[in-house]
Short mmCIF file of C-alpha atoms and ligand atoms in Angstrom, two decimals:
data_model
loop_
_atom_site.label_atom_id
_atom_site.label_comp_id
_atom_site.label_asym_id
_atom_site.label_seq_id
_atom_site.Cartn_x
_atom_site.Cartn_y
_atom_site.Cartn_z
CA UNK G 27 -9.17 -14.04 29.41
CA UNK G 28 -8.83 -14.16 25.52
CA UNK G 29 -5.81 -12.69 24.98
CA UNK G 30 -3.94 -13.50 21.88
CA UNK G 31 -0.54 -12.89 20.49
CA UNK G 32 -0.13 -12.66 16.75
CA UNK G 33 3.53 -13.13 15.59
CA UNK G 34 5.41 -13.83 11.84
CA UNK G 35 6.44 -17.50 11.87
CA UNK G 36 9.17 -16.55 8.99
CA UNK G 37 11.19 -13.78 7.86
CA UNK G 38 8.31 -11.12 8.18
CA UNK G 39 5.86 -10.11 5.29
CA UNK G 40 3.88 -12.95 5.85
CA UNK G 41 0.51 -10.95 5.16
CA UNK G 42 0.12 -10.42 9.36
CA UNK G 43 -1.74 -6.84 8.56
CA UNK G 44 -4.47 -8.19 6.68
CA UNK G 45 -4.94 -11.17 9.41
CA UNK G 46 -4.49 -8.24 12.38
CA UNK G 47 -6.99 -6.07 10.91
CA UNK G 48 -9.50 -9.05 10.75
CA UNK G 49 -8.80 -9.98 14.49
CA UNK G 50 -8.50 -5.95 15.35
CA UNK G 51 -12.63 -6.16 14.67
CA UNK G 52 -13.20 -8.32 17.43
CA UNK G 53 -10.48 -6.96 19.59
CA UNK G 54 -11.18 -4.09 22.75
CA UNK G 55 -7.51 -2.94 22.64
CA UNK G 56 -4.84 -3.90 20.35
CA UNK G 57 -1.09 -3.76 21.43
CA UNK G 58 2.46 -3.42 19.87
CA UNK G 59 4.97 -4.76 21.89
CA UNK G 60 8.35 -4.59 19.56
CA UNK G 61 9.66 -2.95 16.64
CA UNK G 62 9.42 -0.05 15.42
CA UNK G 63 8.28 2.48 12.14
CA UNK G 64 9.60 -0.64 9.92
CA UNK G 65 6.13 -2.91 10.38
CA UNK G 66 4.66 -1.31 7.36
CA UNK G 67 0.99 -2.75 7.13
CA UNK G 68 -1.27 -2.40 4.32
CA UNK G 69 -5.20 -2.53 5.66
CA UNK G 70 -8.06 -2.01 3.29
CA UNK G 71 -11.09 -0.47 5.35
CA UNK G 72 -14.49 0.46 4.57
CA UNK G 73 -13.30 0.59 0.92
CA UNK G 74 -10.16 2.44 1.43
CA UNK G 75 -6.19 1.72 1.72
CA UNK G 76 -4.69 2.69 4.85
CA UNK G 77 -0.80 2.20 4.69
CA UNK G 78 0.49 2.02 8.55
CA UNK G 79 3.72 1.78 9.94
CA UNK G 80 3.49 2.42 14.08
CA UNK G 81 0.13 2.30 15.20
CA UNK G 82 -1.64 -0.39 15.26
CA UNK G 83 -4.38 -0.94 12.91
CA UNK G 84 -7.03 -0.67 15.47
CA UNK G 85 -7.26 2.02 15.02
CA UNK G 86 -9.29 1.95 12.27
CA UNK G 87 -12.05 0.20 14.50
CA UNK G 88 -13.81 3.19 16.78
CA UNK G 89 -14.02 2.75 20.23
CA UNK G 90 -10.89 0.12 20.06
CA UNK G 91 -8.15 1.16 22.58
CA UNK G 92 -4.54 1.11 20.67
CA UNK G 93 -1.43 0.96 22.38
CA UNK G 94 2.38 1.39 21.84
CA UNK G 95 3.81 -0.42 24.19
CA UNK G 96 7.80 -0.12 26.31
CA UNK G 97 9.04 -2.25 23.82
CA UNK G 98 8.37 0.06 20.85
CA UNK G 99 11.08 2.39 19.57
CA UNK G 100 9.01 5.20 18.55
CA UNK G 101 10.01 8.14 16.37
CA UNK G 102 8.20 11.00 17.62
CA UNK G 103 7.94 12.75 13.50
CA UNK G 104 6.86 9.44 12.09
CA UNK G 105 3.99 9.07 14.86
CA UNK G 106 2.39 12.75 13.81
CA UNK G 107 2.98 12.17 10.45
CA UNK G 108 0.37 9.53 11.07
CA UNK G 109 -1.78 11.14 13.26
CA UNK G 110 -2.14 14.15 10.96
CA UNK G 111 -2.46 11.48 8.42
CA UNK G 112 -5.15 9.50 10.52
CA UNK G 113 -7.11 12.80 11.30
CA UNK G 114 -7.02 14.07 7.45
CA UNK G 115 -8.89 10.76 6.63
CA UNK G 116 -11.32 10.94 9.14
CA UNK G 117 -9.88 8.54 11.25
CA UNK G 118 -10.66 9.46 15.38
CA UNK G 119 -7.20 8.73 16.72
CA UNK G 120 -8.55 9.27 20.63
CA UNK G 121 -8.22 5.32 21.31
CA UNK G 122 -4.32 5.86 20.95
CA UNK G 123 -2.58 5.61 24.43
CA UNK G 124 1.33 5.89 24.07
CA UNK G 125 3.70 4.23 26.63
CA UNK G 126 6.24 7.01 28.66
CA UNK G 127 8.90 4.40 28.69
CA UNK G 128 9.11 3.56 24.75
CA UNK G 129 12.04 4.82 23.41
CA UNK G 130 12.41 7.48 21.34
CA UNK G 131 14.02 7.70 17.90
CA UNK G 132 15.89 10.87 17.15
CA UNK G 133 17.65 11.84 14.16
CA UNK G 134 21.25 10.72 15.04
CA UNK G 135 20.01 7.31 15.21
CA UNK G 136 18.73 7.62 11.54
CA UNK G 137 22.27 8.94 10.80
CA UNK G 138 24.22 5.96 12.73
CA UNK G 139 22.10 3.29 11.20
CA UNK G 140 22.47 4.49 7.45
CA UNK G 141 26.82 5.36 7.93
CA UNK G 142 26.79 1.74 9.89
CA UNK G 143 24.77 -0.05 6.78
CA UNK G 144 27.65 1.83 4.07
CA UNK G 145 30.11 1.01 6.16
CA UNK G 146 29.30 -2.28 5.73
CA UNK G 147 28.90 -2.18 2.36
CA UNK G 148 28.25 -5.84 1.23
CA UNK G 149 28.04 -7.39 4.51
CA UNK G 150 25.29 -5.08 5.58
CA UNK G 151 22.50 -6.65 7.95
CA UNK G 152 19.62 -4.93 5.57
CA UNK G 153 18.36 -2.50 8.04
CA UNK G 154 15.35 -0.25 6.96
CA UNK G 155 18.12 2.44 7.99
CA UNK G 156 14.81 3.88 10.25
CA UNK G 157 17.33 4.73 13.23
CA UNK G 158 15.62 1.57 14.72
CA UNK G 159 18.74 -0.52 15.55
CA UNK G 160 20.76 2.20 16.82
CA UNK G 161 17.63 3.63 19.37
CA UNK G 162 17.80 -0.06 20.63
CA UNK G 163 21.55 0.18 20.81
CA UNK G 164 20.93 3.30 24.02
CA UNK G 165 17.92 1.67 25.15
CA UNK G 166 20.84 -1.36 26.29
CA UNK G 167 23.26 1.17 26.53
CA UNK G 168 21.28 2.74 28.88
CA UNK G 169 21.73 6.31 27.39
CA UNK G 170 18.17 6.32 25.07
CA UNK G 171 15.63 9.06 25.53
CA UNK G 172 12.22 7.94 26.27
CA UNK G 173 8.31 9.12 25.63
CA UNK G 174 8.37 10.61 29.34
CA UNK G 175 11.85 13.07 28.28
CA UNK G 176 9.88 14.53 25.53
CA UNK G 177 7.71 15.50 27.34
CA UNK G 178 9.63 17.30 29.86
CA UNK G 179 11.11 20.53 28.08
CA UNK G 180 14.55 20.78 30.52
CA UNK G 181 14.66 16.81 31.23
CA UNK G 182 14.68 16.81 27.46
CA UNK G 183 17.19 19.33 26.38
CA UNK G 184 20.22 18.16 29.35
CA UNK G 185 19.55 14.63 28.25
CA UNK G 186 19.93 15.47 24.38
CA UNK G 187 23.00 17.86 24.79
CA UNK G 188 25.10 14.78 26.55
CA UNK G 189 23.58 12.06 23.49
CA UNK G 190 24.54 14.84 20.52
CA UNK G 191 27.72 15.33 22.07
CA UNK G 192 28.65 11.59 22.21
CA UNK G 193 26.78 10.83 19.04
CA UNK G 194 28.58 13.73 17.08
CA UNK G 195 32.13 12.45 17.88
CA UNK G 196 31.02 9.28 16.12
CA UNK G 197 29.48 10.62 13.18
CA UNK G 198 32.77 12.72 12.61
CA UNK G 199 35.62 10.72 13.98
CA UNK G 200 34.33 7.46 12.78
CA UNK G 201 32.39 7.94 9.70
CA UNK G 202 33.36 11.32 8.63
CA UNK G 203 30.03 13.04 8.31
CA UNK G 204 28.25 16.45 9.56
CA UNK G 205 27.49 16.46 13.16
CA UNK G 206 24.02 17.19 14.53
CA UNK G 207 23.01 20.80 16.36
CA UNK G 208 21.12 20.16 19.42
CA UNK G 209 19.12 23.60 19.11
CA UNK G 210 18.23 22.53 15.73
CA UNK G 211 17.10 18.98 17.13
CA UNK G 212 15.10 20.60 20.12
CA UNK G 213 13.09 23.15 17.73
CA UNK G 214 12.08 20.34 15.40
CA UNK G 215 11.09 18.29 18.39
CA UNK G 216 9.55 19.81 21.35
CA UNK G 217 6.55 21.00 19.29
CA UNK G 218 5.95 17.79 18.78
CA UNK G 219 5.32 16.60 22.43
CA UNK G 220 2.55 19.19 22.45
CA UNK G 221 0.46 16.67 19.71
CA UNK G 222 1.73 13.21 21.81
CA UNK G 223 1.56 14.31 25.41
CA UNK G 224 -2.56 13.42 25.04
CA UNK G 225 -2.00 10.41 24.24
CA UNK G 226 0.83 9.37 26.97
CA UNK G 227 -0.79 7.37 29.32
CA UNK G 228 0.25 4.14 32.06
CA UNK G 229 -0.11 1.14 29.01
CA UNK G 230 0.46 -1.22 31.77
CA UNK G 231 -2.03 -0.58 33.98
CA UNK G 232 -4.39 -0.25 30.76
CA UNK G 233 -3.28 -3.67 29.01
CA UNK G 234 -3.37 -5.87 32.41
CA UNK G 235 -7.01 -4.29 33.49
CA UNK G 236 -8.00 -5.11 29.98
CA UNK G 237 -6.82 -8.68 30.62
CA UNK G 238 -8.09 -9.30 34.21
CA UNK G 239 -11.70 -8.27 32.85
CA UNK G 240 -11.64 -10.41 29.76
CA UNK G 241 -11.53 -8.27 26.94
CA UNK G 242 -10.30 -9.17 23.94
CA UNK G 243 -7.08 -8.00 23.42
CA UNK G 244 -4.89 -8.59 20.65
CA UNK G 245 -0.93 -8.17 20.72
CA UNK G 246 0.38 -8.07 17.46
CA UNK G 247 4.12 -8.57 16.81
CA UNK G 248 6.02 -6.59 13.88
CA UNK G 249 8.31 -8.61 11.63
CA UNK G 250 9.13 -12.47 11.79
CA UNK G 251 10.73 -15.22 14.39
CA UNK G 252 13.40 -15.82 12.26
CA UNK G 253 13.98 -12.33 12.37
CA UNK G 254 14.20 -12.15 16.35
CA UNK G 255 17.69 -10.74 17.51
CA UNK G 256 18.30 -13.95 19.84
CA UNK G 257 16.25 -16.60 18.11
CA UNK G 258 16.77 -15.55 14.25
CA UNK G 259 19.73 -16.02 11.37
CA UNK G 260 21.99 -13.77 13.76
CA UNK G 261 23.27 -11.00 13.00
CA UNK G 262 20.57 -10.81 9.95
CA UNK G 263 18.07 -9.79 12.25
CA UNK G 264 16.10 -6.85 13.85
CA UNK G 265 16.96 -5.58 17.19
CA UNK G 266 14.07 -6.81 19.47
CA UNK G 267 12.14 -9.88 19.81
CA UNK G 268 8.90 -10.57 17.52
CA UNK G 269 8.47 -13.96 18.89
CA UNK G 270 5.39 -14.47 21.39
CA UNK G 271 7.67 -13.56 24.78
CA UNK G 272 8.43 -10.18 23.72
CA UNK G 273 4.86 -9.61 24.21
CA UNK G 274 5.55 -10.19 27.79
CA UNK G 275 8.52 -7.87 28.33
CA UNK G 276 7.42 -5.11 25.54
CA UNK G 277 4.06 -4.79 26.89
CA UNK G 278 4.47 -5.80 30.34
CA UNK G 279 1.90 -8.95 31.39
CA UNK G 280 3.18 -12.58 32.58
CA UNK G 281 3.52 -15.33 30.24
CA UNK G 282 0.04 -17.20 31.59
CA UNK G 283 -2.12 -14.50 30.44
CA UNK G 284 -1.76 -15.30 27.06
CA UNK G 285 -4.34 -18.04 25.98
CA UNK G 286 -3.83 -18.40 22.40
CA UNK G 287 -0.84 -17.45 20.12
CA UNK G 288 -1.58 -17.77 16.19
CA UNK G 289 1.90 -17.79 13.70
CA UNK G 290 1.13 -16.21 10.94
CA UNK G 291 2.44 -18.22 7.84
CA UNK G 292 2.94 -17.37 3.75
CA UNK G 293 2.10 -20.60 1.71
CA UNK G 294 5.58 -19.79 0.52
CA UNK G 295 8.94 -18.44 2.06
CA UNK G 296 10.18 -14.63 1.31
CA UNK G 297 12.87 -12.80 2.63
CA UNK G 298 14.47 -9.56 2.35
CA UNK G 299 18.32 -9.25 2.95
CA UNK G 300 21.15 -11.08 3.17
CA UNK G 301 21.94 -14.72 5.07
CA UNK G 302 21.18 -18.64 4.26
CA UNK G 303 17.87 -19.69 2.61
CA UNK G 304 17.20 -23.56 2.77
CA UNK G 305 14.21 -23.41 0.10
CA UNK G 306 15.24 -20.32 -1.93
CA UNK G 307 14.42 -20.97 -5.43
CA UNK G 308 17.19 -19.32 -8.44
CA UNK G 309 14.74 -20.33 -11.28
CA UNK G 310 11.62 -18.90 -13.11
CA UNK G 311 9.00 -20.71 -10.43
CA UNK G 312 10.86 -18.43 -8.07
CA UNK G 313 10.59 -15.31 -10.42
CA UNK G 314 7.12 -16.33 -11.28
CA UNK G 315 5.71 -16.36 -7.48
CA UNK G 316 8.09 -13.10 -6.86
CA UNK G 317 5.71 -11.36 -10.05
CA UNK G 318 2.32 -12.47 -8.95
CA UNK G 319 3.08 -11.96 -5.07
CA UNK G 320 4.48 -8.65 -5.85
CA UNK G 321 7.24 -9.51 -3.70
CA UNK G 322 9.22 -6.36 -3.43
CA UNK G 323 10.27 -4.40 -1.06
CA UNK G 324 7.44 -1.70 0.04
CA UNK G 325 10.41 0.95 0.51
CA UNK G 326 13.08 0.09 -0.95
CA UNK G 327 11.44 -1.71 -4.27
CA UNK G 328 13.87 -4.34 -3.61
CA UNK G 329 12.87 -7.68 -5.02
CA UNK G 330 12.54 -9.82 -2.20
CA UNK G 331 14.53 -13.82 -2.02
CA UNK G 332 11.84 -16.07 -2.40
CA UNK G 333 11.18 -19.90 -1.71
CA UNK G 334 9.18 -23.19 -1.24
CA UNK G 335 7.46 -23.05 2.36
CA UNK G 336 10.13 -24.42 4.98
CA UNK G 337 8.02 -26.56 7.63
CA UNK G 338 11.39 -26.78 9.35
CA UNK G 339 11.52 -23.46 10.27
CA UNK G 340 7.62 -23.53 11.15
CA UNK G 341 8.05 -26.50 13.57
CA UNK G 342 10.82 -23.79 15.21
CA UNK G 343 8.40 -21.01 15.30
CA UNK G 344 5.74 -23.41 17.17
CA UNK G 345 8.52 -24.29 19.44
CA UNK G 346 9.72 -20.15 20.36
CA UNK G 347 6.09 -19.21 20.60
CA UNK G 348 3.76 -22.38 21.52
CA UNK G 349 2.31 -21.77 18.78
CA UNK G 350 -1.74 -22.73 19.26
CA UNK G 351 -2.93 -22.08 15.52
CA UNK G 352 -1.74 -21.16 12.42
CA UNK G 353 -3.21 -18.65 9.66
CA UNK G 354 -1.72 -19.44 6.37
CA UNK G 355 -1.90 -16.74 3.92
CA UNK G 356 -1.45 -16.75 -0.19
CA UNK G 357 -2.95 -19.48 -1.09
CA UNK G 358 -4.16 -17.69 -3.81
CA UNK G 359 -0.86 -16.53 -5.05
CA UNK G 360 0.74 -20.30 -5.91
CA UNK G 361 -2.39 -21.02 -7.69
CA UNK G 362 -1.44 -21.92 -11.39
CA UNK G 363 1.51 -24.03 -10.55
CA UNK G 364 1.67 -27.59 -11.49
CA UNK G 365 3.89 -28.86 -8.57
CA UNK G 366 4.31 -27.37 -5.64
CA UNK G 367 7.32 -28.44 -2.94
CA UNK G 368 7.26 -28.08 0.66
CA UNK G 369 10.37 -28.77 2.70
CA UNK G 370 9.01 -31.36 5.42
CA UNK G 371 13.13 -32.02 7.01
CA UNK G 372 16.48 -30.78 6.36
CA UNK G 373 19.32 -33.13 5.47
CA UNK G 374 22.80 -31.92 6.91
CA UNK G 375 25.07 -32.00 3.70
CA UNK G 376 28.53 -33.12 5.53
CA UNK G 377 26.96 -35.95 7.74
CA UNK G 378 24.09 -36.96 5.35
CA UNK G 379 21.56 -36.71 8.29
CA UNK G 380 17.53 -35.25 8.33
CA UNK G 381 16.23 -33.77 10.68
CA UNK G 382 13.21 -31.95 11.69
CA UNK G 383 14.80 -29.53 13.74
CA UNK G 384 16.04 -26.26 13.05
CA UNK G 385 19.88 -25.75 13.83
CA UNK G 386 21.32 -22.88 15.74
CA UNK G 387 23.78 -20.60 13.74
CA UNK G 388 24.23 -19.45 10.11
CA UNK G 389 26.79 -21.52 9.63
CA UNK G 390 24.74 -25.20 10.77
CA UNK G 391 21.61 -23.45 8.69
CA UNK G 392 24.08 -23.22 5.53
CA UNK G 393 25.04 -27.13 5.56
CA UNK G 394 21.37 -27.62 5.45
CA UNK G 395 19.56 -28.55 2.33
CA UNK G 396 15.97 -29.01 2.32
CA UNK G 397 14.17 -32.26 2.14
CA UNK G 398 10.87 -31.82 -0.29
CA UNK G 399 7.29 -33.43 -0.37
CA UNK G 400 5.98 -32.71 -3.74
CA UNK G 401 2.56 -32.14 -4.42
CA UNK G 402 -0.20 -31.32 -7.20
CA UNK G 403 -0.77 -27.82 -7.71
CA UNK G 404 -4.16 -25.91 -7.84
CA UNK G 405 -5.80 -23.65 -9.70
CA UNK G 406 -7.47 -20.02 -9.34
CA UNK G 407 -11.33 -21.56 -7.78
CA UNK G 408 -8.89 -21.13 -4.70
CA UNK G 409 -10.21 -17.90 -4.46
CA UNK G 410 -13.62 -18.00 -4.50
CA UNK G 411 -14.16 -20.39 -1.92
CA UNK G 412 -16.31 -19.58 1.10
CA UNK G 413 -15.67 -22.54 3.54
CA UNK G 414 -12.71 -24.88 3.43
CA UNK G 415 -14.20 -27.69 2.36
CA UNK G 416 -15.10 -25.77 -1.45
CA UNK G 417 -11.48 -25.28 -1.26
CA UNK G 418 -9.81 -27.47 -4.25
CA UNK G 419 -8.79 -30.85 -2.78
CA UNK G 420 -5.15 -30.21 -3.40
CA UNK G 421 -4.70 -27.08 -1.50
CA UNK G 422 -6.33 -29.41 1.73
CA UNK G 423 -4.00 -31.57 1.35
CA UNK G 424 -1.40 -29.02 1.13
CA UNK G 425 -3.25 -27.14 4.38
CA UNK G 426 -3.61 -30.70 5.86
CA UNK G 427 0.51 -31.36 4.95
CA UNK G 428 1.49 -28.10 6.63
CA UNK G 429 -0.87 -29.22 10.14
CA UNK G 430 0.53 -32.76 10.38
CA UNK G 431 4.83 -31.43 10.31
CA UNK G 432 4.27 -28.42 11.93
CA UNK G 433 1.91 -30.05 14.61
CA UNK G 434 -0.19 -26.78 14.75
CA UNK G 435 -3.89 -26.57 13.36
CA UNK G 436 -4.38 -23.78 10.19
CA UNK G 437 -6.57 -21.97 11.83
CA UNK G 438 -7.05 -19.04 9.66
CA UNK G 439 -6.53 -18.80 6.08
CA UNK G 440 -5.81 -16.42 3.21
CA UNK G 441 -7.17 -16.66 -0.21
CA UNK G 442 -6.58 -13.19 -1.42
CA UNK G 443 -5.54 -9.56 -0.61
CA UNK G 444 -9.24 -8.79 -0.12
CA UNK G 445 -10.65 -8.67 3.29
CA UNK G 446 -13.85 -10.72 2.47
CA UNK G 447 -11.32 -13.73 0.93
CA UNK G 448 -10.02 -15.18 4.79
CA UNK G 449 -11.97 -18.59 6.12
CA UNK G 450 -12.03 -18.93 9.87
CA UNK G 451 -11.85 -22.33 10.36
CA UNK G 452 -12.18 -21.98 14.40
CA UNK G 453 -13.01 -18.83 16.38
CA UNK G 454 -9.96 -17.27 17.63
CA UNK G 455 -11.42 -15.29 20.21
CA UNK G 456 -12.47 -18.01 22.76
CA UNK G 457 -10.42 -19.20 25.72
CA UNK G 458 -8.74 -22.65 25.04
CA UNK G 459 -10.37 -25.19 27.92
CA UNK G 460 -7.70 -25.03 30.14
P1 GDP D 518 3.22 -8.06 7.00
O1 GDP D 518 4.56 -7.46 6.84
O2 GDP D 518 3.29 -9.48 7.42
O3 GDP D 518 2.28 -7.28 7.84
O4 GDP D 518 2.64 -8.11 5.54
P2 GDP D 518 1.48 -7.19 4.94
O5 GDP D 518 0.32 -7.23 5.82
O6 GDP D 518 2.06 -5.88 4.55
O7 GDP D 518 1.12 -8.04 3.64
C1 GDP D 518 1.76 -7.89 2.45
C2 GDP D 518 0.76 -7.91 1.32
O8 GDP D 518 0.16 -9.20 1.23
C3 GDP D 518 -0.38 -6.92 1.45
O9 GDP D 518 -0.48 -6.21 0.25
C4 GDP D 518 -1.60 -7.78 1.69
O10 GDP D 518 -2.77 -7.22 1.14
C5 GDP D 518 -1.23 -9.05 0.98
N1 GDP D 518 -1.91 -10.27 1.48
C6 GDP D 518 -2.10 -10.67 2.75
N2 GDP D 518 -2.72 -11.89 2.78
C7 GDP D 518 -2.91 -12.25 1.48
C8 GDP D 518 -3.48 -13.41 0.84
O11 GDP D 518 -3.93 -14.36 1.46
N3 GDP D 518 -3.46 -13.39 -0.55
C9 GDP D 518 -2.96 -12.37 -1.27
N4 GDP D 518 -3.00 -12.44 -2.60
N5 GDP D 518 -2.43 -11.28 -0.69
C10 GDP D 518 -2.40 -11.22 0.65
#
C-alpha cells in the first residue's frame, strides 16, 4: 500500500513542485487534499515550463489519474483557465476527476478577501486575496456552494441568490463597495459546469480503491506546516491544514493508509508575510540568498523574508506529520558562502532557557532567539554531483547535521531547478516493513 503524503515542513515555497513532479512519475493517481488556486507550482516537462496552480502536476504524466479532492476550494474560472490552458499545450486532461463536495470559489469571495486584507491595512494576514479564505469561511459557516451546485442549474441559482444577498450587505454596509448581480454571476458561471461536469466524479471511492490495490498514490499538500490554520504562526496562516492529517479529512482515507510521509525542506528558511522569524537574516547574506534564490513572490513580486534553516521548526514538522523522510532542496543555491548557520535550539530570551521544541503562540515564538551551529560553506561542484557521496564533504555534513536534530533521514535532495539535478538516496515508493 505505498501511499505517500508530501507536505512543506516550513512556510511554503520550499521547492515541493519540482520534488511532486519527480514522485508524480512513479505515481498511478496523484491527490490534492487542501488549499486552493494559491499552490502555484513551476514543473519543467519534456523540455517545457508548465506553471500550475490547482491541478496537480500529474497531470503531465499520461495515463496518471489526478484528483481534487473535498478539501480543495476550487474556483470554477481558474480550473478552465487551466484546462483550456492544458489542452492548448497538448496536454490530455482526461485523468482529471473533480470531487462534488469541494467548495466552490465565487467572485464575492475574491471581493471579501481583498476589502478584509485593506481593511487591515498593516496588520493584514498576507492572503493571495484568491477568495480562498473567505470560501473556507461558508464551507464552516455552512453556507458555501459546492462542485455538485454547479452543476445543478436551479440548485445553483436559489443557493446563489440567498449567498449574494447576504454577501452584498457586507460588501456595502461594511466596506462600502459595489454589490454583486446574481444574473451577472450565473451567466459567467453556468457555462462553465458544461466543461467540469466530465470530470466530476466519486474521488473517494477512486482514491481508497487506488489504495486497497496498491497503487502508488501520491497526496501532495499545498503550502507549509507552519502555515496550517491550527498548527502554524496563527492568525498568519492559510485557512486549511497542509500538514499530513489533512490528507485524511481533505481526501477522505484513515490515518493507517498512509505508509510514508516525506517533509519537504529548503536548505534555508523563506517566508512571505507578516509574523515572527527566529532565523531571519537583516544583512547582505540574507539579500544575497534572496538574489540567487530568486526569492520573490511569483504574484505579487514581493521579496520574500528570508533566513538560516530553523531545525526547530523541522523537529515540529516531524512531530505534526510523522515525518518518515526528508527531501531537502537548494543546496545549490547557498553554494558560495563561506559560513553557513543552522539553528539546532532556541533559547527563550526572558528565562535564558534552550530548547528543542517549538512553542505554541506568536507571542512564545517572538521571545525566541535561535541557537546556531556554524559550519563551512561549499562551493558550486554541488551541482554536478550524481550520487551523494560526490557531493562536497561539507554539504554531508550539513545533510548529515540536518538528519541527526531533526531525527528524520534526507531522503531526497535538490541540487538545482533542473529535473535531472535531484539524488534519491532511498526509493520512496516502497512500503516501510511494518
Ligand atoms: P513550492 O511552493 O514549494 O511548490 O515551490 P516551487 O515548486 O514553486 O519551487 C520554487 C522554485 O524553486 C521553482 O522555480 C523551482 O524550480 C525551484 N527549485 C526547486 N528545487 C530546487 C533546487 O533544489 N535548487 C534550485 N536552484 N531551485 C529549486
Amino acid at each position: 500500500m505505498p501511499a505517500v503524503v508530501l507536505v512543506g515542513a516550513q512556510w511554503g515555497d520550499e521547492g515541493k513542485g519540482k520534488i511532486i513532479d519527480y514522485l508524480a512519475a512513479e505515481a498511478d493517481v496523484v491527490v490534492r487534499y487542501q488549499g486552493g488556486n494559491n499552490a502555484g507550482h513551476t514543473v519543467w516537462a519534456g523540455g517545457r515550463q508548465f506553471k500550475l496552480r490547482l491541478i496537480p502536476s500529474g497531470i503531465l504524466y499520461p495515463g496518471t489519474i489526478c484528483v481534487i479532492g473535498h478539501g480543495v476550494v476550487v474556483d470554477p474560472r481558474v480550473l478552465v483557465e487551466e484546462l483550456d490552458y492544458l489542452e492548448r499545450q497538448g496536454v490530455d486532461t482526461s485523468g482529471l476527476r473533480i470531487s462534488p463536495a469541494a467548495h466552490l470559489i465565487l467572485p464575492y469571495h475574491v471581493a471579501l478577501d481583498e476589502a478584509e486584507e485593506d481593511r487591515k491595512g498593516a496588520g493584514r494576514i498576507g492572503t493571495t486575496r484568491r477568495g480562498i479564505g473567505p470560501a473556507y469561511m461558508d464551507k464552516f459557516a455552512r453556507v458555501g456552494l459546492r462542485v455538485e451546485d454547479l452543476l445543478e442549474e436551479e440548485v445553483f441559482l436559489e443557493k446563489l441568490a440567498a449567498q449574494v444577498a447576504e454577501k452584498n450587505a457586507l460588501l456595502e454596509r461594511v466596506y462600502g463597495l459595489p454589490p454583486f448581480k446574481v444574473e451577472e454571476i450565473a451567466a459567467a458561471y453556468l457555462p462553465l459546469a458544461e466543461r467540469i461536469r466530465p470530470y466530476v466524479a466519486n474521488t473517494v471511492t477512486i482514491v481508497s480503491e487506488a489504495v486497497e490495490s496498491g497503487k502508488n498514490v501520491l497526496f501532495e499538500g499545498a503550502q507549509g506546516t507552519l502555515l496550517d490554520i491550527d498548527f502554524g504562526t496563527y492568525p498568519y496562516v492559510t485557512a486549511s491544514h497542509p500538514i499530513a492529517g489533512g490528507a485524511c479529512v481533505g481526501a477522505g482515507i484513515g490515518p493507517t493508509a498512509i505508509d510514508r510521509v516525506i517533509g519537504v525542506v529548503k536548505a534555508y528558511t523563506s517566508r512571505v508575510g507578516e509574523g515572527p522569524f527566529p532565523t531571519e537574516l537583516h544583512d547582505e547574506v540574507g539579500q544575497w540568498i534572496r538574489e540567487r534564490g530568486q526569492e520573490y513572490g511569483t504574484v505579487t513580486g514581493r521579496p520574500r523574508r528570508i533566513g538560516w534553516l530553523d531545525l526547530v521548526m523541522v523537529r515540529y514538522a516531524r512531530r505534526l506529520s510523522s515525518l518518515t523522510d526528508l527531501a531537502l532542496t537548494r543546496l545549490d543555491t547557498l553554494a558560495g558562502l563561506d559560513r553557513i548557520k543552522v539553528c539546532v535550539a532556541y533559547r527563550d530570551r526572558e528565562t535564558g532557557e534552550e530548547t528543542r521544541e517549538f512553542p505554541i503562540g506568536l507571542r512564545a515564538l517572538a521571545r525566541m532567539e535561535p541557537v546556531y551551529v556554524e559550519m563551512e560553506g561549499w562551493g558550486e561542484e554541488v551541482a554536478r554531483a550524481t550520487r551523494y557521496e560526490e557531493l562536497p564533504a561539507a554539504a554531508r555534513r550539513y545533510v548529515e547535521l540536518v538528519e541527526e536534530v531533526a531525527g528524520v533521514p534526507v531522503s531526497i535532495l535538490g541540487i538545482g531547478y533542473d529535473r535531472q539535478q535531484t539524488i534519491h538516496r532511498r526509493p520512496i515508493f516502497v512500503p516501510r516493513g511494518r
